[in-house]
Amino acid sequence: MKDVFETLKKQVNRVGFGAGIHDLLFTAYQASAATLKKHNRVNLDSKVDRKSYTSFETKGKRLSRPINTELFHDDDRAVARLLRQLLKGDRGGICADDITRTLYTVAISFCAARDLTSDRDRKTQGTFFEYLCGAVMEATLGISPVRKLPVLNLDLKGDLPTDLVFDLGNEKPKFHLPVKTSTRERIIQVWAHQRVLDGVYGVGRFLAIPLVLTETKLDTRRREVVEICLPWQWRLYQMHIASLWNVCYFDIPEPYRMLDTVFPRVGVSTVGEFLAEKGRLHKLLQAHSVTAP
Amino acid sequence: MKDVFETLKKQVNRVGFGAGIHDLLFTAYQASAATLKKHNRVNLDSKVDRKSYTSFETKGKRLSRPINTELFHDDDRAVARLLRQLLKGDRGGICADDITRTLYTVAISFCAARDLTSDRDRKTQGTFFEYLCGAVMEATLGISPVRKLPVLNLDLKGDLPTDLVFDLGNEKPKFHLPVKTSTRERIIQVWAHQRVLDGVYGVGRFLAIPLVLTETKLDTRRREVVEICLPWQWRLYQMHIASLWNVCYFDIPEPYRMLDTVFPRVGVSTVGEFLAEKGRLHKLLQAHSVTAP
């Protein structure tokens, strides 16, 4: 599995997030699904309202990260088929929930399988998740992302390193996509980066779409799962630092989903609700006469 | 050493950063110095201009974090004497460089000793550093810090969790002290927190004084030390997010020190330059007619 990942990494560095990495994403997912099947599945004690979690376990009693049982799809052929369709940029006929379940299953399978095979590594999981998100967004928008932006402003000249940035072109939206397997208090960085983009390029030019896998935390001794959420801080950040356009969750925490419905609002949705055929992204692109591929 | 730390932690939770923890800070420092003396000191290959670094090593070849040889004072009785004076809030007759060396030696001794005795832990080191900084600032300002601030603003009511906040009172400066053993790209959080304080309470009410131990990074295989600095990003953050008043380093990186001299400026100094008898803190307090203890 580590080998597939290393090949994928080299290929991303060479060709980016386009069709050239799709087969490797499949291979990585299939290897992950196969790894998980070789291990025991154990139930966890979920302290999260209306969500149940499971985990895989090695013989040495090492646990993978928690997996949301409702979102996890263990028919890997069905997952592969839907993933292939999404990577063609085709969301036709796939409902929001199926998009979320498919992408969640691919992401969490890789992360959990890697948890089982390596004790300390957390970086590989985060990088794979970024590749998956980059590939899906590139397929959906039909353009490649960049990772830095030029700053040219009187005596200030240089490059500003960024998360993935998708630029639809002149007088069209530009998207800023921080990708994180979980955020906790580190989420403030996303607002701060948005503030810098607002300051350097003007408010409203970049729309932030953070993509986040989950906010679960596992107590391995007690086998308890909790979600770490800071909705009160999110509201202060949205009012006082910058405005994030839409935070997309693969396993959405209810305290954050609520922020989508209060005033002033922080846009929060599942990744499926965001990407679906008549979803938020579609509506925005339509409003700006952007034809997706 | 772990025992002393646990006692210190309990005591901080009970009585805060005042005189009640001074003896424990000494004991922790002395235990650290004794631990280091039992290990081999090895030279590291410093890639940092005009700085040399050393490390301690266990028999199993585990290395401590790098120690700046110029700042590290191995006469532990002299260090203890100066620390005792600083913890009385008395900087009389101690030059800026001696303040920096004393505080650097106490902090790095604990961190390095803990590196040698525990493989994975990094949290204990960060917590000890925070206690040391909290105690020195409490002694210097003669007031205790808080860790949260009330927000009372139309329908927004609650507590905002913060780093250490020292409030000198009505119409006097309020200080906001993030404490970090190193920052790298995470430093943007400090600007973001300052922005929230500016937004909620008004620009200029809180002065940010981040206290940072070092920005070194050790390649354990090659035994090479580098400093990770992002001065270009710091300038953008200072212009576009918020204004930090004075970043205090225990082992100051030259690329950041330069920011103190360009326009627009980011205030950066050693902790000694900041705390010394006629230093920056003194000048500010004098300007606002604050009598330090």
XYZ file of C-alpha atoms in Angstrom:
586
model
C 0.000 0.000 0.000
C 2.906 2.255 0.808
C 4.301 1.416 -2.653
C 1.105 2.453 -4.442
C 1.147 5.683 -2.495
C 4.760 6.429 -3.418
C 3.963 5.864 -7.104
C 0.890 8.080 -6.801
C 2.939 10.807 -5.145
C 5.533 10.781 -7.916
C 2.830 10.870 -10.543
C 1.044 13.819 -8.869
C 4.333 15.702 -8.761
C 4.799 15.013 -12.465
C 1.334 15.439 -13.945
C -0.844 17.020 -11.240
C -4.377 15.913 -10.359
C -5.701 15.053 -13.852
C -6.610 11.808 -15.598
C -2.981 10.663 -15.287
C -3.527 9.766 -11.613
C -7.027 8.237 -11.763
C -5.868 4.636 -12.130
C -3.496 5.048 -9.214
C -6.270 6.437 -7.020
C -8.316 3.318 -7.824
C -5.418 1.008 -7.101
C -4.777 2.757 -3.787
C -8.444 2.472 -2.835
C -8.604 -1.196 -3.803
C -5.434 -2.000 -1.884
C -6.906 -0.197 1.137
C -10.207 -2.067 0.928
C -8.288 -5.353 0.675
C -6.148 -4.456 3.711
C -9.214 -3.625 5.801
C -10.900 -6.916 4.869
C -7.957 -8.790 6.350
C -8.536 -7.243 9.775
C -11.152 -7.567 12.482
C -13.911 -5.027 12.509
C -14.778 -3.849 16.021
C -17.526 -1.597 17.317
C -16.652 1.619 19.056
C -18.585 3.396 21.781
C -19.905 6.450 19.949
C -20.571 9.514 22.087
C -21.731 11.376 18.977
C -25.490 11.854 18.699
C -27.140 9.733 16.004
C -23.848 8.422 14.577
C -22.247 5.032 15.084
C -18.577 4.271 14.518
C -16.548 1.175 13.850
C -12.827 0.523 13.587
C -10.459 -2.142 12.270
C -7.949 -3.785 14.567
C -4.596 -5.526 14.071
C -3.600 -8.656 15.973
C -1.415 -6.403 18.112
C -4.617 -4.518 19.104
C -3.737 -1.388 17.155
C -6.925 0.395 16.113
C -7.588 2.330 12.932
C -9.282 5.711 13.135
C -13.094 5.602 13.595
C -15.283 4.920 10.553
C -18.846 6.215 10.348
C -20.892 3.056 9.737
C -23.675 4.861 7.899
C -21.305 6.487 5.422
C -18.955 3.544 4.945
C -19.886 1.508 1.888
C -18.308 -1.942 2.008
C -19.215 -2.981 -1.534
C -15.917 -1.930 -3.064
C -17.013 -2.592 -6.634
C -19.935 -0.185 -6.302
C -17.629 2.399 -4.736
C -15.092 2.005 -7.535
C -17.800 2.429 -10.178
C -19.152 5.632 -8.631
C -15.638 6.974 -8.060
C -14.848 6.381 -11.724
C -17.940 8.333 -12.725
C -17.090 11.230 -10.365
C -13.549 11.343 -11.717
C -15.025 11.874 -15.177
C -16.664 14.998 -13.774
C -20.029 13.317 -14.263
C -22.409 13.694 -11.307
C -25.486 12.838 -13.418
C -27.907 10.581 -11.584
C -25.810 10.300 -8.403
C -27.635 11.792 -5.429
C -25.834 13.982 -2.904
C -25.747 11.244 -0.270
C -24.185 8.746 -2.673
C -21.475 11.230 -3.646
C -20.701 11.784 0.045
C -20.689 8.046 0.840
C -18.496 7.205 -2.138
C -15.888 9.844 -1.433
C -16.001 9.208 2.320
C -15.466 5.485 1.778
C -12.479 5.995 -0.523
C -10.845 8.501 1.816
C -11.479 6.723 5.109
C -10.474 3.318 3.671
C -7.042 4.599 2.734
C -6.585 6.442 6.043
C -7.753 3.508 8.184
C -5.673 0.974 6.252
C -2.606 3.163 6.654
C -3.329 3.559 10.394
C -3.149 -0.241 10.675
C 0.092 -0.632 8.778
C 2.025 2.288 10.278
C 2.161 3.341 13.871
C 3.122 6.962 13.695
C 2.474 8.241 10.224
C -0.383 10.703 9.846
C 1.083 12.675 6.966
C 0.538 10.051 4.238
C -3.171 9.934 5.059
C -3.474 13.702 4.790
C -1.595 13.758 1.495
C -3.750 11.015 -0.024
C -6.873 12.898 1.035
C -5.556 16.008 -0.664
C -4.854 14.077 -3.879
C -8.364 12.631 -3.879
C -9.967 16.046 -3.329
C -7.712 17.666 -5.920
C -8.590 15.025 -8.513
C -12.356 15.245 -7.909
C -12.342 19.045 -8.045
C -10.172 19.107 -11.157
C -12.577 16.672 -12.844
C -15.583 18.712 -11.721
C -14.290 22.126 -12.742
C -12.255 21.027 -15.753
C -9.180 23.052 -14.719
C -5.972 22.353 -12.816
C -5.164 23.961 -9.486
C -2.119 26.030 -8.577
C -0.364 26.209 -5.210
C 0.954 29.737 -5.198
C -0.156 33.129 -6.375
C 1.935 36.072 -7.514
C 1.886 39.190 -5.362
C 2.810 42.380 -7.199
C 2.035 45.391 -5.118
C 4.320 48.464 -5.081
C 7.584 47.280 -3.495
C 6.112 43.906 -2.473
C 6.926 41.267 -5.050
C 6.937 37.515 -4.598
C 4.853 34.371 -4.460
C 2.268 33.651 -1.821
C 2.128 29.892 -1.066
C -1.510 28.752 -0.919
C -3.658 25.674 -0.581
C -5.144 24.399 -3.867
C -6.427 27.325 -5.938
C -8.737 26.825 -8.940
C -9.067 29.910 -11.110
C -11.955 29.875 -13.584
C -10.535 32.913 -15.383
C -11.226 36.627 -15.860
C -14.280 37.879 -14.003
C -15.167 34.329 -12.972
C -14.921 32.824 -9.490
C -11.567 31.746 -8.061
C -11.732 28.955 -5.493
C -9.430 28.449 -2.531
C -9.483 24.855 -1.210
C -7.777 24.032 2.068
C -7.912 20.237 2.482
C -7.727 18.732 5.998
C -8.478 15.317 7.473
C -9.612 17.169 10.633
C -9.342 20.733 11.857
C -10.131 21.401 15.552
C -8.592 24.686 16.673
C -6.291 24.714 13.627
C -9.255 25.739 11.460
C -8.491 29.375 12.347
C -5.644 29.123 9.802
C -8.199 28.753 7.022
C -9.931 31.990 7.985
C -6.562 33.711 8.296
C -5.479 32.585 4.813
C -8.793 33.820 3.415
C -8.146 37.159 5.112
C -4.742 37.432 3.413
C -6.311 36.638 0.016
C -9.018 39.251 0.683
C -6.361 41.770 1.654
C -3.957 41.146 -1.190
C -6.458 40.614 -4.027
C -9.671 42.227 -2.782
C -12.654 40.936 -0.818
C -14.853 38.511 -2.768
C -12.332 37.453 -5.398
C -11.566 34.092 -3.797
C -14.260 31.782 -2.485
C -13.010 29.473 0.261
C -14.188 25.848 0.090
C -12.428 23.957 2.885
C -12.746 20.188 2.397
C -12.656 18.293 5.685
C -12.882 14.551 6.268
C -14.167 14.407 9.852
C -13.855 15.881 13.361
C -13.854 12.594 15.289
C -11.426 11.806 18.061
C -10.831 8.277 19.340
C -9.930 7.442 22.916
C -8.104 4.173 22.125
C -8.122 2.904 25.703
C -11.853 3.325 26.245
C -12.689 2.822 22.545
C -14.858 5.913 22.693
C -15.472 8.302 19.806
C -16.244 11.975 20.288
C -16.439 14.904 17.862
C -14.416 18.001 18.661
C -16.351 21.051 17.461
C -15.975 24.759 18.195
C -19.087 26.325 16.652
C -18.907 29.407 18.858
C -15.377 30.186 17.668
C -16.381 29.569 14.045
C -19.031 32.278 14.325
C -16.551 34.770 15.760
C -14.019 33.916 13.028
C -16.631 34.334 10.292
C -17.610 37.738 11.711
C -14.184 39.055 12.578
C -11.549 37.467 10.338
C -13.036 36.718 6.930
C -15.935 34.933 5.291
C -15.612 31.293 4.221
C -17.958 30.464 1.379
C -18.732 26.797 1.993
C -17.079 24.280 4.314
C -17.565 20.770 2.846
C -17.551 17.785 5.197
C -17.249 14.123 4.261
C -18.585 13.164 7.754
C -20.441 16.314 8.758
C -20.692 17.246 12.466
C -24.160 18.379 13.483
C -22.933 21.429 15.493
C -21.359 22.782 12.303
C -24.288 21.889 10.056
C -26.392 24.137 12.326
C -24.203 27.115 11.407
C -25.591 26.887 7.885
C -29.015 27.848 9.225
C -28.320 30.722 11.644
C -27.627 34.405 10.998
C -24.938 35.434 10.281
C -24.354 32.219 8.385
C -21.277 30.070 7.878
C -21.883 27.964 4.762
C -21.485 24.289 5.741
C -22.633 21.225 3.799
C -21.695 17.660 2.980
C -19.364 17.254 0.045
C -22.232 15.571 -1.825
C -24.644 18.469 -1.293
C -21.917 20.711 -2.609
C -20.977 18.726 -5.709
C -24.362 17.230 -6.696
C -25.921 17.935 -10.073
C -28.159 20.737 -8.760
C -25.977 21.461 -5.730
C -24.329 24.646 -4.436
C -21.393 24.556 -6.783
C -23.668 24.098 -9.793
C -25.837 27.050 -8.753
C -22.851 29.324 -8.381
C -21.356 28.320 -11.708
C -24.715 28.821 -13.417
C -25.078 32.281 -11.884
C -21.707 33.199 -13.388
C -22.379 31.487 -16.735
C -19.604 28.970 -16.235
C -20.084 25.768 -18.218
C -18.652 22.843 -16.298
C -17.104 20.082 -18.434
C 11.776 14.652 36.072
C 8.311 13.610 34.944
C 7.309 13.596 38.639
C 8.479 17.167 39.214
C 6.555 18.215 36.137
C 3.351 16.531 37.314
C 3.618 18.283 40.684
C 4.270 21.588 38.922
C 1.247 21.068 36.700
C -1.048 20.392 39.648
C 0.286 23.431 41.442
C -0.230 25.702 38.399
C -3.801 24.450 38.117
C -4.313 25.275 41.787
C -2.486 28.550 42.300
C -1.589 29.872 38.846
C 1.773 31.322 37.849
C 2.666 33.193 41.068
C 5.236 32.667 43.828
C 3.592 29.321 44.680
C 5.266 27.656 41.694
C 8.730 29.276 41.824
C 10.373 26.524 43.853
C 8.969 23.876 41.508
C 10.326 25.717 38.472
C 13.778 25.660 40.116
C 13.510 21.996 40.981
C 12.460 21.189 37.407
C 15.370 23.178 36.014
C 17.862 21.549 38.379
C 16.577 18.067 37.584
C 16.898 18.894 33.875
C 20.448 20.197 34.217
C 21.363 17.040 36.179
C 19.817 14.806 33.496
C 21.747 16.569 30.735
C 25.028 16.209 32.649
C 24.580 12.445 32.643
C 24.507 12.325 28.833
C 27.052 12.825 26.092
C 27.177 16.229 24.493
C 27.625 16.053 20.709
C 28.192 18.729 18.105
C 25.663 19.274 15.372
C 26.265 20.526 11.860
C 24.720 23.991 11.965
C 23.438 25.366 8.668
C 22.372 28.539 10.446
C 24.597 31.555 9.806
C 26.719 32.586 12.786
C 25.082 30.130 15.198
C 26.440 26.830 16.459
C 24.315 24.065 17.958
C 24.952 21.120 20.216
C 22.777 18.250 21.406
C 22.753 15.600 24.126
C 22.594 11.928 23.243
C 21.380 8.778 25.013
C 23.216 5.466 24.802
C 20.531 4.359 22.361
C 21.602 7.289 20.126
C 18.472 9.291 20.708
C 19.228 13.011 20.302
C 17.763 15.927 22.193
C 16.619 18.991 20.295
C 19.423 21.396 19.229
C 20.844 23.785 21.813
C 22.368 27.118 20.805
C 25.873 26.964 22.287
C 26.223 30.710 22.664
C 22.987 31.043 24.620
C 23.343 27.901 26.729
C 24.828 28.628 30.131
C 26.181 25.468 31.735
C 26.872 26.964 35.155
C 23.568 25.933 36.674
C 24.154 27.778 39.934
C 24.544 31.087 38.088
C 21.432 30.337 36.047
C 19.432 29.509 39.168
C 20.532 32.739 40.852
C 19.508 34.908 37.886
C 16.249 33.012 37.470
C 15.429 33.644 41.128
C 16.050 37.336 40.628
C 13.869 37.460 37.480
C 11.081 35.616 39.284
C 11.104 38.398 41.876
C 10.304 40.771 39.005
C 13.738 42.341 39.541
C 15.669 42.996 36.311
C 18.001 45.524 37.972
C 21.575 45.132 36.836
C 20.924 42.174 34.517
C 21.685 43.070 30.915
C 19.367 42.034 28.076
C 21.716 39.280 26.904
C 21.922 37.746 30.364
C 18.138 37.704 30.679
C 17.894 35.945 27.318
C 20.637 33.419 28.170
C 19.158 32.653 31.569
C 15.635 32.076 30.318
C 16.848 30.219 27.225
C 18.974 27.891 29.370
C 16.136 27.070 31.753
C 13.669 26.417 28.915
C 15.952 24.451 26.610
C 17.374 22.368 29.491
C 13.937 21.110 30.425
C 12.936 20.493 26.795
C 16.188 18.692 25.899
C 16.159 16.570 29.062
C 12.574 15.543 28.356
C 13.499 14.722 24.731
C 16.062 12.265 26.090
C 13.736 10.567 28.544
C 10.638 10.308 26.358
C 10.451 9.325 22.744
C 7.222 10.855 21.564
C 6.173 13.482 24.010
C 6.368 17.068 22.799
C 3.449 18.405 24.797
C 5.157 18.380 28.210
C 7.956 20.558 26.841
C 5.479 23.085 25.454
C 3.541 23.180 28.704
C 6.670 23.717 30.806
C 7.719 26.559 28.508
C 4.318 28.151 28.960
C 4.586 27.887 32.750
C 8.022 29.482 32.712
C 6.858 32.365 30.503
C 3.690 32.811 32.551
C 5.671 32.962 35.803
C 8.226 35.465 34.480
C 5.546 37.737 33.026
C 3.429 37.552 36.165
C 6.481 38.507 38.244
C 7.352 41.334 35.844
C 3.868 42.842 35.553
C 2.689 42.029 39.080
C -0.663 40.646 37.871
C -2.049 37.193 37.062
C -3.124 36.185 33.576
C -6.507 34.886 32.459
C -7.220 32.349 29.697
C -10.591 33.481 28.457
C -12.407 36.738 27.895
C -16.108 37.479 28.069
C -17.866 38.440 24.832
C -21.056 40.426 25.332
C -22.236 41.844 22.075
C -25.951 42.036 21.171
C -27.101 38.416 20.846
C -23.541 37.041 21.076
C -22.742 36.000 24.620
C -20.048 33.614 25.782
C -16.404 33.182 26.595
C -13.622 33.463 24.069
C -10.769 31.069 24.956
C -7.424 32.864 24.623
C -3.715 32.430 25.206
C -2.402 34.093 28.381
C -3.933 37.556 28.758
C -2.531 40.108 31.230
C -4.862 43.061 31.820
C -3.285 46.076 33.515
C -6.727 47.616 34.104
C -8.936 50.444 32.852
C -7.333 52.539 30.129
C -4.071 50.651 30.511
C -2.539 48.153 28.084
C -3.860 44.605 27.870
C -1.314 42.003 26.725
C -2.023 38.887 24.719
C 0.765 36.281 25.035
C 0.763 33.244 22.785
C 3.587 30.951 23.969
C 5.150 28.491 21.500
C 8.328 26.408 21.474
C 8.407 26.956 17.675
C 5.951 28.345 15.145
C 6.713 27.724 11.426
C 3.564 28.116 9.354
C 1.386 27.785 12.474
C 2.327 31.363 13.426
C -0.566 32.588 11.273
C -2.837 31.503 14.154
C -1.314 34.225 16.311
C -2.200 36.921 13.786
C -5.685 35.450 13.431
C -6.281 35.492 17.192
C -5.100 39.093 17.318
C -7.576 39.901 14.536
C -10.427 38.383 16.557
C -9.409 40.431 19.625
C -9.228 43.564 17.437
C -12.654 42.771 16.012
C -14.414 41.929 19.252
C -12.827 44.545 21.547
C -11.474 47.211 19.187
C -8.158 47.704 17.407
C -5.309 48.625 19.748
C -6.819 47.359 22.998
C -4.713 44.196 23.104
C -0.982 44.181 22.416
C 0.273 40.829 21.159
C 3.572 39.601 22.616
C 4.194 36.108 21.244
C 6.951 34.324 23.187
C 8.813 31.794 21.055
C 11.685 29.533 22.071
C 13.344 28.837 18.702
C 12.742 28.018 15.017
C 15.385 25.303 14.656
C 14.761 21.984 12.965
C 17.039 18.984 13.420
C 17.676 16.363 10.762
C 18.527 13.523 13.157
C 20.100 11.315 10.477
C 22.479 13.940 9.144
C 22.719 15.754 12.492
C 22.104 19.010 10.678
C 20.334 22.030 12.131
C 18.398 24.522 10.034
C 16.059 27.377 10.934
C 12.635 27.443 9.295
C 11.638 31.072 8.730
C 8.915 32.666 6.604
C 9.692 36.404 6.767
C 7.802 37.171 3.547
C 4.618 35.633 4.916
C 5.061 37.483 8.226
C 5.078 40.789 6.367
C 1.880 39.925 4.503
C 0.210 38.806 7.739
C 1.226 41.996 9.536
C -0.199 44.073 6.665
C -3.351 42.097 5.985
C -4.469 40.270 9.122
C -3.539 42.295 12.197
C -0.584 43.940 13.865
C 1.530 42.056 16.408
C 3.193 44.382 18.848
C 6.406 42.518 19.671
C 7.454 38.938 18.974
C 9.965 37.840 21.650
C 12.468 35.114 20.814
C 14.633 33.156 23.217
C 16.867 32.079 20.264
C 16.153 34.798 17.721
C 16.351 33.961 13.982
C 18.169 36.611 11.967
C 15.557 36.712 9.142
C 12.925 37.727 11.698
C 15.156 40.180 13.534
C 15.484 42.026 10.196
C 11.718 42.609 10.157
C 12.190 44.908 13.138
C 14.130 47.305 10.922
C 12.094 47.503 7.685
C 8.937 49.424 6.853
C 6.220 48.427 7.566
C 7.696 46.943 10.692
C 6.986 43.769 12.609
C 8.304 44.255 16.144
C 10.763 41.440 16.891
C 13.342 41.245 19.688
C 15.021 38.852 22.074
C 13.147 38.211 25.286
C 15.972 40.008 27.118
C 15.706 43.157 24.985
C 12.016 43.115 25.719
C 12.195 42.601 29.490
C 15.387 44.483 30.372
C 15.365 47.396 32.803
C 15.204 50.035 30.050
C 13.738 47.688 27.447
C 10.611 47.841 25.273
C 8.194 46.732 27.946
C 9.540 49.301 30.394
C 9.182 52.089 27.833
C 5.586 51.197 27.092
C 4.648 50.957 30.758
C 6.306 54.289 31.459
C 4.423 55.926 28.581
C 1.170 54.738 30.160
C 2.227 55.596 33.716
C 2.157 51.989 34.849
C 4.360 51.271 37.856
C 5.758 47.779 37.635
C 6.193 45.959 40.977
